[in-house]
CSV table of C-alpha atoms in Angstrom, one decimal:
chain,number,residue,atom,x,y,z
A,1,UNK,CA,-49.1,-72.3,40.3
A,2,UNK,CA,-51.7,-72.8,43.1
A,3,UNK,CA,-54.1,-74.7,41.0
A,4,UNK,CA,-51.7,-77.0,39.6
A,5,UNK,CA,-50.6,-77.7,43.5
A,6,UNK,CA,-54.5,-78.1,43.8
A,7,UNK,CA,-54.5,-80.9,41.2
A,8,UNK,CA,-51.4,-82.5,42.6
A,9,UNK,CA,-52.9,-82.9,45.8
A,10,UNK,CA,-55.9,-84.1,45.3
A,11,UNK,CA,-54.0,-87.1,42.9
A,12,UNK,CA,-51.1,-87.4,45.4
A,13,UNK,CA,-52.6,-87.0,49.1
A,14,UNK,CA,-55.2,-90.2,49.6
A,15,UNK,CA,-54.8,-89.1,53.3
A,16,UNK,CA,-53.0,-87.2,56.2
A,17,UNK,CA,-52.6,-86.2,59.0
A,18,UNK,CA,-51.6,-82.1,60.5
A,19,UNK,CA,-52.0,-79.8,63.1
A,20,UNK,CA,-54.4,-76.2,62.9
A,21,UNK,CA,-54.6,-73.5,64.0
A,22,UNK,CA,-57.9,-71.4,63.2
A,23,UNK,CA,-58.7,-67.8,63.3
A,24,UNK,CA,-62.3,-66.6,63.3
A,25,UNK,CA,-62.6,-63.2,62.7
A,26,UNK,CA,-66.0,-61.3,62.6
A,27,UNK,CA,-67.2,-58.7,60.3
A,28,UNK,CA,-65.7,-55.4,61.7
A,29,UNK,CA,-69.1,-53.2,62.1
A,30,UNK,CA,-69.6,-49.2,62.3
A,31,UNK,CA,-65.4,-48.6,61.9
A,32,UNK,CA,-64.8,-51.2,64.9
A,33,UNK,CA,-62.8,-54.5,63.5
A,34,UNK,CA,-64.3,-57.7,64.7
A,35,UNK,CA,-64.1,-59.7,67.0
A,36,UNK,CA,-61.1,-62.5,66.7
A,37,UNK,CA,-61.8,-66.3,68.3
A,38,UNK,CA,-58.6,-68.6,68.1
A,39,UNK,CA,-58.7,-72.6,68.1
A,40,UNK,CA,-56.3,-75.4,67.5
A,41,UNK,CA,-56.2,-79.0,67.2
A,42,UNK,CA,-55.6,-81.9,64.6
A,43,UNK,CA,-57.0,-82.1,61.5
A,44,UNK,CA,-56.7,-85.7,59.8
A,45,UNK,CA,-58.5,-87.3,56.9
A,46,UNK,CA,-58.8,-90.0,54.3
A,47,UNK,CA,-60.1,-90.2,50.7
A,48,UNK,CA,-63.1,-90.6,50.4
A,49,UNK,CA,-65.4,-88.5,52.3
A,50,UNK,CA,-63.1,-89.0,55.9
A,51,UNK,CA,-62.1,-86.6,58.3
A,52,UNK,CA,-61.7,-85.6,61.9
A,53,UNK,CA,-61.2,-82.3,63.1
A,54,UNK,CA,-60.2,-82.7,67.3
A,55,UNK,CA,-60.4,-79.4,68.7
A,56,UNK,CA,-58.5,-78.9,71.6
A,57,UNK,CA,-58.5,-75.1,72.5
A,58,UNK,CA,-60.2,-72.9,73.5
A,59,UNK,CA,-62.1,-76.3,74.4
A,60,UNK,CA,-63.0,-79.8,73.5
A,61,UNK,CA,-64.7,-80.6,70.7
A,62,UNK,CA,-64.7,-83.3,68.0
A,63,UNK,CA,-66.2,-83.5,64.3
A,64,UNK,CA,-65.6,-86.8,62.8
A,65,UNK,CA,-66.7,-87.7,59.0
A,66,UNK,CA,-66.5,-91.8,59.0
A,67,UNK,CA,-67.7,-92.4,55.8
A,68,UNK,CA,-71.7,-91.8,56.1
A,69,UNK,CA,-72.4,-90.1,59.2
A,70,UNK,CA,-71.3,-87.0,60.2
A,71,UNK,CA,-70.2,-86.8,64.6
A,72,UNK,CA,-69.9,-83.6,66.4
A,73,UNK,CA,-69.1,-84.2,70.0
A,74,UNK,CA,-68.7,-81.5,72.8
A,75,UNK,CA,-67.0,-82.6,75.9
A,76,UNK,CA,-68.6,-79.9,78.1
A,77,UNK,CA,-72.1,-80.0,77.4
A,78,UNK,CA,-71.6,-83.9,76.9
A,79,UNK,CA,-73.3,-84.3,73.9
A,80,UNK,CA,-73.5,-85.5,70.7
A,81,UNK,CA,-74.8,-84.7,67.5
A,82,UNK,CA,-75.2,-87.2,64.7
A,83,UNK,CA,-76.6,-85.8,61.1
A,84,UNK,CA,-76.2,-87.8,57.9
A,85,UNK,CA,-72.6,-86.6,56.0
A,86,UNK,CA,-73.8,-85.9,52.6
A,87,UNK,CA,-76.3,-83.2,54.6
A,88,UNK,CA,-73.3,-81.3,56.3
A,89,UNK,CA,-70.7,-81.5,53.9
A,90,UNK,CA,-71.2,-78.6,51.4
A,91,UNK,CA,-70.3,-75.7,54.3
A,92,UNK,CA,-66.6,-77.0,54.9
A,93,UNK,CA,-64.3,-76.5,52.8
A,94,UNK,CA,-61.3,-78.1,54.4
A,95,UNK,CA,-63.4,-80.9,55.1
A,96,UNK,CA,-64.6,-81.5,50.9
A,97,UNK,CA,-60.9,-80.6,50.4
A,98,UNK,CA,-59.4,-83.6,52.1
A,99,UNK,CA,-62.1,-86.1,51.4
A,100,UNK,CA,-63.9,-85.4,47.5
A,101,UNK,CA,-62.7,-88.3,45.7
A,102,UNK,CA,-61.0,-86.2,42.5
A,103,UNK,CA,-60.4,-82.5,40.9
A,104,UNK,CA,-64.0,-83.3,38.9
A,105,UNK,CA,-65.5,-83.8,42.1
A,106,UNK,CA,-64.8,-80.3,43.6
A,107,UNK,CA,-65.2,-78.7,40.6
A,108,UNK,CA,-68.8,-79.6,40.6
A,109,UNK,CA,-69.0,-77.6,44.0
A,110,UNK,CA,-66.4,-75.0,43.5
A,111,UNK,CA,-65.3,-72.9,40.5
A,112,UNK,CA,-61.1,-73.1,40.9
A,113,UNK,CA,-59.6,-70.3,39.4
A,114,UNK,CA,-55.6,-69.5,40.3
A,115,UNK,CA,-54.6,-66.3,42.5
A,116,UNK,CA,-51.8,-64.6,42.8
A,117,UNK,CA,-48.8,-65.9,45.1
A,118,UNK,CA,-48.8,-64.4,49.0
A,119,UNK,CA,-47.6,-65.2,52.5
A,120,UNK,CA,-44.9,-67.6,50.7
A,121,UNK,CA,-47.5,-69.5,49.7
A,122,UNK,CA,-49.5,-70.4,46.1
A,123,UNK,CA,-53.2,-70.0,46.4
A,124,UNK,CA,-56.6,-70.9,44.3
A,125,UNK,CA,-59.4,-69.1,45.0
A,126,UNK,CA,-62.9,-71.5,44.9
A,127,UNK,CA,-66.1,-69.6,44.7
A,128,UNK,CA,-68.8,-71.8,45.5
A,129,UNK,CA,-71.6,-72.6,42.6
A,130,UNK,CA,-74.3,-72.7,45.5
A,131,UNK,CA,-75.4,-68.9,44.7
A,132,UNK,CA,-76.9,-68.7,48.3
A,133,UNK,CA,-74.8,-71.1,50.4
A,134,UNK,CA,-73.2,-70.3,53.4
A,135,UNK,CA,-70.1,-69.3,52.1
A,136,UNK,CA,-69.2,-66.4,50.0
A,137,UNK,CA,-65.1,-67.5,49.1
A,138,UNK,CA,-62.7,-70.0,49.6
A,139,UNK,CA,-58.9,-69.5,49.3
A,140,UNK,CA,-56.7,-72.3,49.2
A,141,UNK,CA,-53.2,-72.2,50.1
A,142,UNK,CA,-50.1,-74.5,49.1
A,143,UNK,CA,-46.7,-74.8,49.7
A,144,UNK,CA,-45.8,-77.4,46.9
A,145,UNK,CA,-47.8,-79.9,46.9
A,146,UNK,CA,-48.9,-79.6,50.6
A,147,UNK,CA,-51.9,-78.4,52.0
A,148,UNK,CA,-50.7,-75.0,54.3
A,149,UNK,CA,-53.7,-72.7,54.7
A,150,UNK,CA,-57.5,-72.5,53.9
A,151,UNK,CA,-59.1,-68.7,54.3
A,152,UNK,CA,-62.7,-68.7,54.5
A,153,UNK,CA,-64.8,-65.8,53.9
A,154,UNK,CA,-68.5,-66.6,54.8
A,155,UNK,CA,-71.9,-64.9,53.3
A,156,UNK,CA,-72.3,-62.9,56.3
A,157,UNK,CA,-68.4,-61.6,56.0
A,158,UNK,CA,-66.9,-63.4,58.4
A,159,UNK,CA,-63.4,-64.8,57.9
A,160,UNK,CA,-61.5,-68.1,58.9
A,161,UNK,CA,-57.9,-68.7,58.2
A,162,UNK,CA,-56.8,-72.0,58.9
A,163,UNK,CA,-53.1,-72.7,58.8
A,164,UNK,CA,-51.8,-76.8,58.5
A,165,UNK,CA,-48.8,-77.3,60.4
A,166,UNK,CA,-46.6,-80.7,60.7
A,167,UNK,CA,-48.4,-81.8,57.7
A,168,UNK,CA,-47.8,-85.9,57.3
A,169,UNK,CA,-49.0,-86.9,53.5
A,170,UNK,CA,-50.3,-90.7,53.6
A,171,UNK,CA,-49.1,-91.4,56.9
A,172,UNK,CA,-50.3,-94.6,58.1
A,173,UNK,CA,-53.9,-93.8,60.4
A,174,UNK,CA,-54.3,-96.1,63.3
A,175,UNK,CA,-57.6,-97.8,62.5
A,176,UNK,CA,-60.1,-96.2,64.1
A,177,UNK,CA,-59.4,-92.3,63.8
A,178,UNK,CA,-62.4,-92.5,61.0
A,179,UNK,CA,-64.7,-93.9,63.5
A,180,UNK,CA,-66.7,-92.8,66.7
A,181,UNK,CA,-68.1,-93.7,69.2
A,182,UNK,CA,-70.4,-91.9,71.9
A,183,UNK,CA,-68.5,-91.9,75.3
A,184,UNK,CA,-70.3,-93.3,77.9
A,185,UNK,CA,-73.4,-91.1,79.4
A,186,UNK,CA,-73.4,-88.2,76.8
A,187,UNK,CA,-76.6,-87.6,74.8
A,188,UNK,CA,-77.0,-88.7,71.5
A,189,UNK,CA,-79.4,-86.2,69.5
A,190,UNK,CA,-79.9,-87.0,65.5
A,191,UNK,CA,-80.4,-84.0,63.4
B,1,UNK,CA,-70.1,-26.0,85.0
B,2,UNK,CA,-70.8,-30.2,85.9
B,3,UNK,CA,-67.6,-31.8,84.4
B,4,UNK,CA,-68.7,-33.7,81.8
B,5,UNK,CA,-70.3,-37.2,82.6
B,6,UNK,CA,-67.8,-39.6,82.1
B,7,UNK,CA,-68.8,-42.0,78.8
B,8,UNK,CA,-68.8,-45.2,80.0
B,9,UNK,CA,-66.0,-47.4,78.1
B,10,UNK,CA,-67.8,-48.8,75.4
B,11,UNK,CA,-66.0,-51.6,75.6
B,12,UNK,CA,-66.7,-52.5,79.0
B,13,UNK,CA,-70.6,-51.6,78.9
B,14,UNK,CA,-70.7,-53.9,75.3
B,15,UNK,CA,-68.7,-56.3,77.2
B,16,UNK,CA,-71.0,-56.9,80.5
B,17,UNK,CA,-74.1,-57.3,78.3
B,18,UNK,CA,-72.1,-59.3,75.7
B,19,UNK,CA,-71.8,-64.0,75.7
B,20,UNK,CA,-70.4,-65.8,73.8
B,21,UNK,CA,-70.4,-70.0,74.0
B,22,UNK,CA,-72.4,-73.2,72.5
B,23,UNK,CA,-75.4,-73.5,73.3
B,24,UNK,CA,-77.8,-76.5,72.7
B,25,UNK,CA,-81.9,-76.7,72.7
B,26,UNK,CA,-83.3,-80.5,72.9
B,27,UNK,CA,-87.2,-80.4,72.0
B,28,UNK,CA,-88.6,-84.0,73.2
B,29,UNK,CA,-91.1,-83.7,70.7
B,30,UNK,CA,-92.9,-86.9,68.7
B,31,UNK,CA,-90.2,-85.6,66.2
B,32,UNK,CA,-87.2,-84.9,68.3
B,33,UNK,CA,-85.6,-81.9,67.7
B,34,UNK,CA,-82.1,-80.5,68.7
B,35,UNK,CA,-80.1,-77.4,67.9
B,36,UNK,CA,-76.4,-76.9,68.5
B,37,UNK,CA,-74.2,-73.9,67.9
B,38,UNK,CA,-71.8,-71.5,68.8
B,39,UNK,CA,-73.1,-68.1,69.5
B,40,UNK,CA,-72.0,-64.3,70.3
B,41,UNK,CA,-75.3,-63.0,72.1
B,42,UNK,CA,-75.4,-58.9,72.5
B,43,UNK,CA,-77.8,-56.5,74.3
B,44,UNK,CA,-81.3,-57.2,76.6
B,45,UNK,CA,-84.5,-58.5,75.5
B,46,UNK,CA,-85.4,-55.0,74.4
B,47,UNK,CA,-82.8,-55.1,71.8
B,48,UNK,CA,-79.9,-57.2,71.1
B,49,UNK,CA,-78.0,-59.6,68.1
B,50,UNK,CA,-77.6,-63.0,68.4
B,51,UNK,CA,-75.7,-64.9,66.0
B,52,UNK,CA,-75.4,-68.5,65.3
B,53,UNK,CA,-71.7,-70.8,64.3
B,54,UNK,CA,-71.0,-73.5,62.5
B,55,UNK,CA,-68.7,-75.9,64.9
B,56,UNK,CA,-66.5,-75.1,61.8
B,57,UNK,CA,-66.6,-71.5,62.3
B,58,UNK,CA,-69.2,-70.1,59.7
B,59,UNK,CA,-72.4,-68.3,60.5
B,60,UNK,CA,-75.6,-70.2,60.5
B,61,UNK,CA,-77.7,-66.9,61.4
B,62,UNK,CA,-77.6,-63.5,62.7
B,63,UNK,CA,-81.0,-62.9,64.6
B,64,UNK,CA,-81.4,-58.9,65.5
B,65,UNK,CA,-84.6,-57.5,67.7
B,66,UNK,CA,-85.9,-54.1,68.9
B,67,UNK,CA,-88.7,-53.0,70.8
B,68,UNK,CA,-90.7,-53.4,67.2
B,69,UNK,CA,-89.5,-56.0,65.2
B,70,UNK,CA,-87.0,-59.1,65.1
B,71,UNK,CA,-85.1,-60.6,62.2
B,72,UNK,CA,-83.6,-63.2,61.1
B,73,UNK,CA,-80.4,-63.5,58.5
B,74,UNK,CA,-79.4,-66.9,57.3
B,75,UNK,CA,-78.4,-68.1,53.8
B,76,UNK,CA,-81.4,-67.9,52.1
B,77,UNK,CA,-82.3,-64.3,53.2
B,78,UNK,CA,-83.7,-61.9,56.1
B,79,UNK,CA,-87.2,-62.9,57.3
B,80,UNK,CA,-89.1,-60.4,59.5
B,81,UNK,CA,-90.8,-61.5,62.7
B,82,UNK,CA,-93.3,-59.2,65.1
B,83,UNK,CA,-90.6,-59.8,68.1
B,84,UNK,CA,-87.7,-62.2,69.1
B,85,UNK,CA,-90.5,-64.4,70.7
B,86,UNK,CA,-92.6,-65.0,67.8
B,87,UNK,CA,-89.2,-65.3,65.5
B,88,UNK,CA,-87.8,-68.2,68.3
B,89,UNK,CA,-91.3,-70.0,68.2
B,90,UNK,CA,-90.9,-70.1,64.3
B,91,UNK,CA,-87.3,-70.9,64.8
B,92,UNK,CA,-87.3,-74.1,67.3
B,93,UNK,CA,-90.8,-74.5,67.0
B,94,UNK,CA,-91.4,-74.0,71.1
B,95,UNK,CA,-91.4,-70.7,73.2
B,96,UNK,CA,-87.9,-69.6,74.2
B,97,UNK,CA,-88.1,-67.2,77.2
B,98,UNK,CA,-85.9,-64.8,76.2
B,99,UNK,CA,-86.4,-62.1,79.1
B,100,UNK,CA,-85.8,-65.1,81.6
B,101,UNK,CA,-82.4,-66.1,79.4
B,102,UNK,CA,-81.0,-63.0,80.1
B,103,UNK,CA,-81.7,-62.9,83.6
B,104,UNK,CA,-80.1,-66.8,84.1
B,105,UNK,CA,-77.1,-65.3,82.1
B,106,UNK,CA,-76.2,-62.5,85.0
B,107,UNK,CA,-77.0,-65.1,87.1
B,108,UNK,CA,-80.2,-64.1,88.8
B,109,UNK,CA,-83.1,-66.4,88.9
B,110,UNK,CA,-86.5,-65.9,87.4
B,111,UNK,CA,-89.2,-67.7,86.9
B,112,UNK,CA,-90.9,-68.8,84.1
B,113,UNK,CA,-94.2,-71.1,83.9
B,114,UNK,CA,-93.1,-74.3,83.2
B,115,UNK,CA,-89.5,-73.6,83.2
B,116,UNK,CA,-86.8,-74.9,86.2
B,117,UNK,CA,-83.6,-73.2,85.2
B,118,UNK,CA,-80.2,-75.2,87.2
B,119,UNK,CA,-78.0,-71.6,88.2
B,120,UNK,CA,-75.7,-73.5,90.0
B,121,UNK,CA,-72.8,-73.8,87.7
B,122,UNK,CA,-73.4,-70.2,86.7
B,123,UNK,CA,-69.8,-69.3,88.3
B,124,UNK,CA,-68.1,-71.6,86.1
B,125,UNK,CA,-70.2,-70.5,82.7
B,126,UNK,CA,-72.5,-73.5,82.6
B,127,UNK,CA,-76.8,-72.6,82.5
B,128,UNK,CA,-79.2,-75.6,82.1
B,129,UNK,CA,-82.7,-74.8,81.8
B,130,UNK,CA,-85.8,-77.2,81.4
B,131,UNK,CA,-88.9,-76.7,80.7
B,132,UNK,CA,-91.4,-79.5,82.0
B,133,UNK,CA,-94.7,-77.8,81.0
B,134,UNK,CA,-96.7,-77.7,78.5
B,135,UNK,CA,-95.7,-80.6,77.3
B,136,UNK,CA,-93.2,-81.1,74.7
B,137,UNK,CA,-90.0,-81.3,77.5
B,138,UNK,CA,-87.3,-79.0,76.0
B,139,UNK,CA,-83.5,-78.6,77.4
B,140,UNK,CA,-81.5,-75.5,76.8
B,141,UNK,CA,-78.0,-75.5,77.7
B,142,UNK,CA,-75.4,-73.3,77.3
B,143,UNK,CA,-71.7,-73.2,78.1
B,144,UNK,CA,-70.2,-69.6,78.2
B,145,UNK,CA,-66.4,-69.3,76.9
B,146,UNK,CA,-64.6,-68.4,79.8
């Protein structure tokens, strides 16, 4: 079942490597259903506490994870945003997914309980411990042991499914797609 | 008997008033500050929504104003404000002209003390506005999905 794959993964996958494709949708309001926002990219990441998300549509943007420090770069306003990781990790789930250390580890943010089989796929829902945090429900979808979807349903009702695609389980990483470094004449800003 | 006014699409009169983008504020203060998020912004300084993204995709905030009153929603609660103004200044900790935004987001100009807003990238989505007094410098910019 889904929380068996869960376990599996988090044993088996020290890192990888897939393309994402994510769709936001808002809370629908007064009988209207919300609005829906689209983006892709690649999504790669290595045990422990690394990962890169490179957003590529609608537009350019980067989050990288390197181990300490947490890099959010957006190519059209040139600038980049540096905050400590341990600070920003707690609100993404794919992100504590692919780089907590063990099971133990996300259980102490996440209670993991198994759901019912959909969309082909086996799924664990994770309600997050953090009574108030920004997120209200994470679903977590497998086929076998590989990551395929994450659904996200935030505190203020809105939703974000993620689907993995051309997943590669401990591919080789070329060396520096844990690093970053600012590009030449953007601004760096510390939060 | 008049035919009956036309109702205006609501989606087209949501969707002239209606942004959406990143934006991000730079406060030069002794403590520098910055903000950066995705945003949907709704309605006139009279009344409108404004909420807040995660680069990630999850709402920081939903900040909602009328003629009489302005909240903000954000994970630990709703906090009540006398207007958008006060609720930005407790927000960012600097005044954000908010009647000016709206203006610089149909493109007009309008000025603000202290403020120099850069209009001409508005064609292509792209506002920069900076205020150079009273001191601290602040930069907002914004970059509209097209």
């Amino acid at each position: 079942d889904g929380l068996k794959d869960l376990e599996d993964f988090m044993r088996a996958t020290h890192s990888g490597r897939a393309d994402f494709t994510q769709v936001v949708t808002a809370p629908s309001r007064d009988g209207q259903a919300g609005r829906t926002r689209t983006s892709s990219g690649i999504f790669a990441f290595e045990r422990p506490g690394k990962f890169r998300f490179t957003y590529q549509k609608p537009f350019a943007q980067t989050i990288v994870a390197d181990g300490q420090t947490l890099w959010l770069y957006d190519a059209d306003l040139n600038q980049v945003t540096q905050r400590t990781q341990a600070q920003a990790l707690g609100s993404t789930p794919a992100a504590l997914l692919a780089s907590a250390p063990d099971l133990a580890a996300l259980r102490r943010d996440y209670q993991l309980d198994a759901a019912p089989d959909a969309d082909g796929l086996q799924w664990v829902l994770a309600t997050p411990r953090a009574r108030e945090g920004q997120l209200q429900s994470v679903r977590v979808g497998f086929r076998g042991a590989q990551l395929a979807a994450l659904d996200i349903l935030d505190s203020f009702g809105q939703r974000s499914a993620i689907r993995f695609a051309n997943f590669q389980t401990n591919a080789p990483l070329e060396a520096d797609t844990f690093r970053f470094k600012p590009p030449a004449g953007a601004d760096v800003l510390k939060q | 008997c008049a035919a009956p006014a036309r109702k205006p699409d609501a989606d087209a009169s949501a969707a002239s008033n209606h942004w959406s983008g990143r934006l991000a504020l730079q406060i030069e203060s002794p403590e520098p500050q910055s903000f950066f998020a995705s945003f949907d912004l709704q309605g006139d300084v009279g009344q409108g929504e404004l909420t807040l993204y995660t680069p990630l995709g999850s709402t920081l905030a939903q900040i909602r104003w009328d003629a009489s009153t302005a909240t903000l929603r954000d994970e630990h609660g709703t906090h009540a404000f006398a207007s958008v103004d006060a609720l930005l200044q407790q927000v960012t900790g600097t005044a954000i002209p908010v009647a000016a935004l709206f203006q610089w987001l149909a493109g007009e100009p309008a000025t603000v003390a202290g403020w120099q807003a850069d209009l001409r990238q508005a064609g292509e989505g792209r506002l920069v506005a900076s205020r150079l007094a009273p001191q601290p410098a602040a930069t907002l910019r914004l970059v509209l999905d097209q």
